PDB file of C-alpha atoms in Angstrom:
ATOM      1  CA  MET A   1      95.180  92.258 117.838  1.00 56.00           C
ATOM      2  CA  ASP A   2      98.733  90.857 118.206  1.00 79.00           C
ATOM      3  CA  ILE A   3     101.114  90.223 121.470  1.00 82.00           C
ATOM      4  CA  LEU A   4     103.284  92.964 120.008  1.00 83.00           C
ATOM      5  CA  LYS A   5     100.919  95.969 119.745  1.00 78.00           C
ATOM      6  CA  ILE A   6      99.289  94.981 123.168  1.00 80.00           C
ATOM      7  CA  TRP A   7     102.912  95.305 124.651  1.00 84.00           C
ATOM      8  CA  ALA A   8     103.714  98.638 122.726  1.00 80.00           C
ATOM      9  CA  ARG A   9      99.949  99.958 123.646  1.00 74.00           C
ATOM     10  CA  SER A  10     100.913  99.200 127.078  1.00 81.00           C
ATOM     11  CA  LEU A  11     104.239 100.666 127.480  1.00 81.00           C
ATOM     12  CA  CYS A  12     103.304 104.053 125.765  1.00 78.00           C
ATOM     13  CA  GLU A  13      99.988 104.061 128.375  1.00 76.00           C
ATOM     14  CA  LYS A  14     102.488 103.592 130.994  1.00 80.00           C
ATOM     15  CA  TYR A  15     104.900 106.153 130.438  1.00 80.00           C
ATOM     16  CA  ASP A  16     102.322 108.585 128.893  1.00 73.00           C
ATOM     17  CA  PRO A  17     103.270 109.366 125.251  1.00 70.00           C
ATOM     18  CA  LEU A  18     100.168 108.307 123.902  1.00 71.00           C
ATOM     19  CA  HIS A  19      98.469 110.685 121.903  1.00 73.00           C
ATOM     20  CA  PRO A  20      95.072 111.740 123.341  1.00 75.00           C
ATOM     21  CA  LEU A  21      93.208 111.019 120.187  1.00 75.00           C
ATOM     22  CA  TYR A  22      93.627 107.667 121.161  1.00 73.00           C
ATOM     23  CA  LYS A  23      91.256 108.152 123.582  1.00 73.00           C
ATOM     24  CA  LEU A  24      88.170 108.915 121.194  1.00 71.00           C
ATOM     25  CA  PHE A  25      89.561 106.388 118.493  1.00 72.00           C
ATOM     26  CA  ARG A  26      90.863 102.982 118.308  1.00 71.00           C
ATOM     27  CA  ARG A  27      93.343 103.516 115.392  1.00 72.00           C
ATOM     28  CA  LEU A  28      94.574 107.117 114.175  1.00 74.00           C
ATOM     29  CA  GLY A  29      94.678 107.834 110.235  1.00 75.00           C
ATOM     30  CA  CYS A  30      92.688 110.009 107.705  1.00 79.00           C
ATOM     31  CA  TRP A  31      89.708 111.508 108.778  1.00 79.00           C
ATOM     32  CA  GLN A  32      88.028 111.271 105.724  1.00 81.00           C
ATOM     33  CA  CYS A  33      89.021 107.512 105.217  1.00 79.00           C
ATOM     34  CA  ASN A  34      85.675 105.141 104.216  1.00 81.00           C
ATOM     35  CA  ARG A  35      87.143 102.125 105.993  1.00 79.00           C
ATOM     36  CA  GLN A  36      86.783 103.680 109.409  1.00 81.00           C
ATOM     37  CA  ILE A  37      84.495 101.621 112.214  1.00 81.00           C
ATOM     38  CA  LEU A  38      81.744 102.652 113.207  1.00 85.00           C
ATOM     39  CA  GLY A  39      82.678 103.932 116.794  1.00 84.00           C
ATOM     40  CA  SER A  40      85.791 106.094 115.168  1.00 84.00           C
ATOM     41  CA  LEU A  41      82.702 107.752 112.349  1.00 87.00           C
ATOM     42  CA  ARG A  42      80.814 108.304 115.360  1.00 87.00           C
ATOM     43  CA  ASN A  43      83.291 110.214 117.472  1.00 85.00           C
ATOM     44  CA  LEU A  44      84.166 112.433 114.151  1.00 87.00           C
ATOM     45  CA  TYR A  45      80.198 113.201 114.127  1.00 88.00           C
ATOM     46  CA  TRP A  46      80.047 114.476 117.716  1.00 84.00           C
ATOM     47  CA  TYR A  47      83.611 116.048 118.493  1.00 85.00           C
ATOM     48  CA  TYR A  48      84.616 117.269 115.242  1.00 87.00           C
ATOM     49  CA  PRO A  49      81.616 118.499 113.648  1.00 89.00           C
ATOM     50  CA  GLU A  50      83.476 120.827 111.158  1.00 92.00           C
ATOM     51  CA  LYS A  51      84.853 117.528 109.364  1.00 90.00           C
ATOM     52  CA  TRP A  52      81.286 115.735 109.562  1.00 90.00           C
ATOM     53  CA  GLU A  53      80.198 118.392 107.262  1.00 92.00           C
ATOM     54  CA  LYS A  54      83.131 118.345 104.490  1.00 91.00           C
ATOM     55  CA  LEU A  55      82.686 114.852 104.393  1.00 88.00           C
ATOM     56  CA  GLU A  56      78.766 115.495 103.991  1.00 90.00           C
ATOM     57  CA  LYS A  57      80.055 117.936 101.332  1.00 91.00           C
ATOM     58  CA  TYR A  58      81.807 115.629  99.588  1.00 87.00           C
ATOM     59  CA  GLN A  59      78.605 113.064  99.580  1.00 87.00           C
ATOM     60  CA  ARG A  60      76.662 115.646  97.992  1.00 88.00           C
ATOM     61  CA  ALA A  61      79.122 116.133  94.882  1.00 89.00           C
ATOM     62  CA  CYS A  62      79.677 112.380  94.266  1.00 85.00           C
ATOM     63  CA  SER A  63      77.461 109.406  92.703  1.00 81.00           C
ATOM     64  CA  TRP A  64      78.990 106.736  94.884  1.00 83.00           C
ATOM     65  CA  ASP A  65      78.176 105.791  98.757  1.00 84.00           C
ATOM     66  CA  PHE A  66      80.682 106.565 101.366  1.00 82.00           C
ATOM     67  CA  GLN A  67      80.346 103.093 102.259  1.00 82.00           C
ATOM     68  CA  PRO A  68      78.417 100.404 100.142  1.00 83.00           C
ATOM     69  CA  GLY A  69      74.760 101.173 100.425  1.00 85.00           C
ATOM     70  CA  LYS A  70      75.787 103.982 103.093  1.00 86.00           C
ATOM     71  CA  SER A  71      76.262 107.556 102.949  1.00 85.00           C
ATOM     72  CA  GLU A  72      77.193 110.269 105.408  1.00 84.00           C
ATOM     73  CA  PHE A  73      73.474 111.002 105.519  1.00 86.00           C
ATOM     74  CA  TYR A  74      72.570 107.607 106.937  1.00 86.00           C
ATOM     75  CA  TYR A  75      75.547 107.979 109.449  1.00 86.00           C
ATOM     76  CA  SER A  76      74.333 111.733 110.415  1.00 87.00           C
ATOM     77  CA  GLY A  77      70.680 110.556 110.800  1.00 86.00           C
ATOM     78  CA  ARG A  78      71.835 107.454 112.839  1.00 85.00           C
ATOM     79  CA  PHE A  79      74.212 109.406 115.296  1.00 84.00           C
ATOM     80  CA  LYS A  80      71.420 112.264 115.532  1.00 82.00           C
ATOM     81  CA  ARG A  81      69.035 109.669 116.972  1.00 78.00           C
ATOM     82  CA  GLU A  82      71.532 107.958 118.988  1.00 78.00           C
ATOM     83  CA  GLY A  83      71.870 111.123 120.637  1.00 71.00           C
ATOM     84  CA  LEU A  84      74.844 110.182 122.082  1.00 57.00           C
ATOM     85  CA  GLU A  85      77.021 113.497 123.362  1.00 57.00           C
ATOM     86  CA  VAL A  86      80.005 113.274 125.598  1.00 57.00           C
ATOM     87  CA  SER A  87      82.104 116.062 126.575  1.00 59.00           C
ATOM     88  CA  MET A  88      85.739 116.545 125.165  1.00 61.00           C
ATOM     89  CA  GLU A  89      86.629 116.954 128.592  1.00 63.00           C
ATOM     90  CA  ASP A  90      84.840 113.866 129.686  1.00 62.00           C
ATOM     91  CA  ILE A  91      86.359 111.624 127.112  1.00 63.00           C
ATOM     92  CA  LEU A  92      90.292 113.023 128.147  1.00 66.00           C
ATOM     93  CA  THR A  93      89.973 112.181 131.836  1.00 65.00           C
ATOM     94  CA  GLY A  94      88.377 109.359 131.594  1.00 62.00           C
ATOM     95  CA  ASN A  95      85.036 110.039 132.654  1.00 59.00           C
ATOM     96  CA  ALA A  96      82.999 109.176 129.619  1.00 58.00           C
ATOM     97  CA  PRO A  97      80.807 106.391 129.825  1.00 51.00           C
ATOM     98  CA  LYS A  98      81.950 102.787 128.554  1.00 52.00           C
ATOM     99  CA  ARG A  99      80.007 101.517 125.462  1.00 44.00           C
ATOM    100  CA  ALA A 100      79.781  98.455 124.941  1.00 40.00           C
ATOM    101  CA  ALA A 101      82.667  96.827 121.966  1.00 36.00           C
TER     102      ALA A 101
END
């Protein structure tokens, strides 16, 4: 992350115009993007199940994987096994457990 992004984010955090979704996602973009990092996919799975169900529906309808060698069903199984479930209130209030990067 370059210094301008760090400075801009610190200003947003200081004066509080930062969108609440930044507590869940490092970057905001299209929820169905296949270039999301693992943490964003995990948060989408746990906190937006209706969107995740749509991704699975799209996966069933197409012949290629969501990411090279990994379908939505791979990630569904992985996240379900992890059993990582934190309440939205914990995240928004900053009480969610911190995960290693």
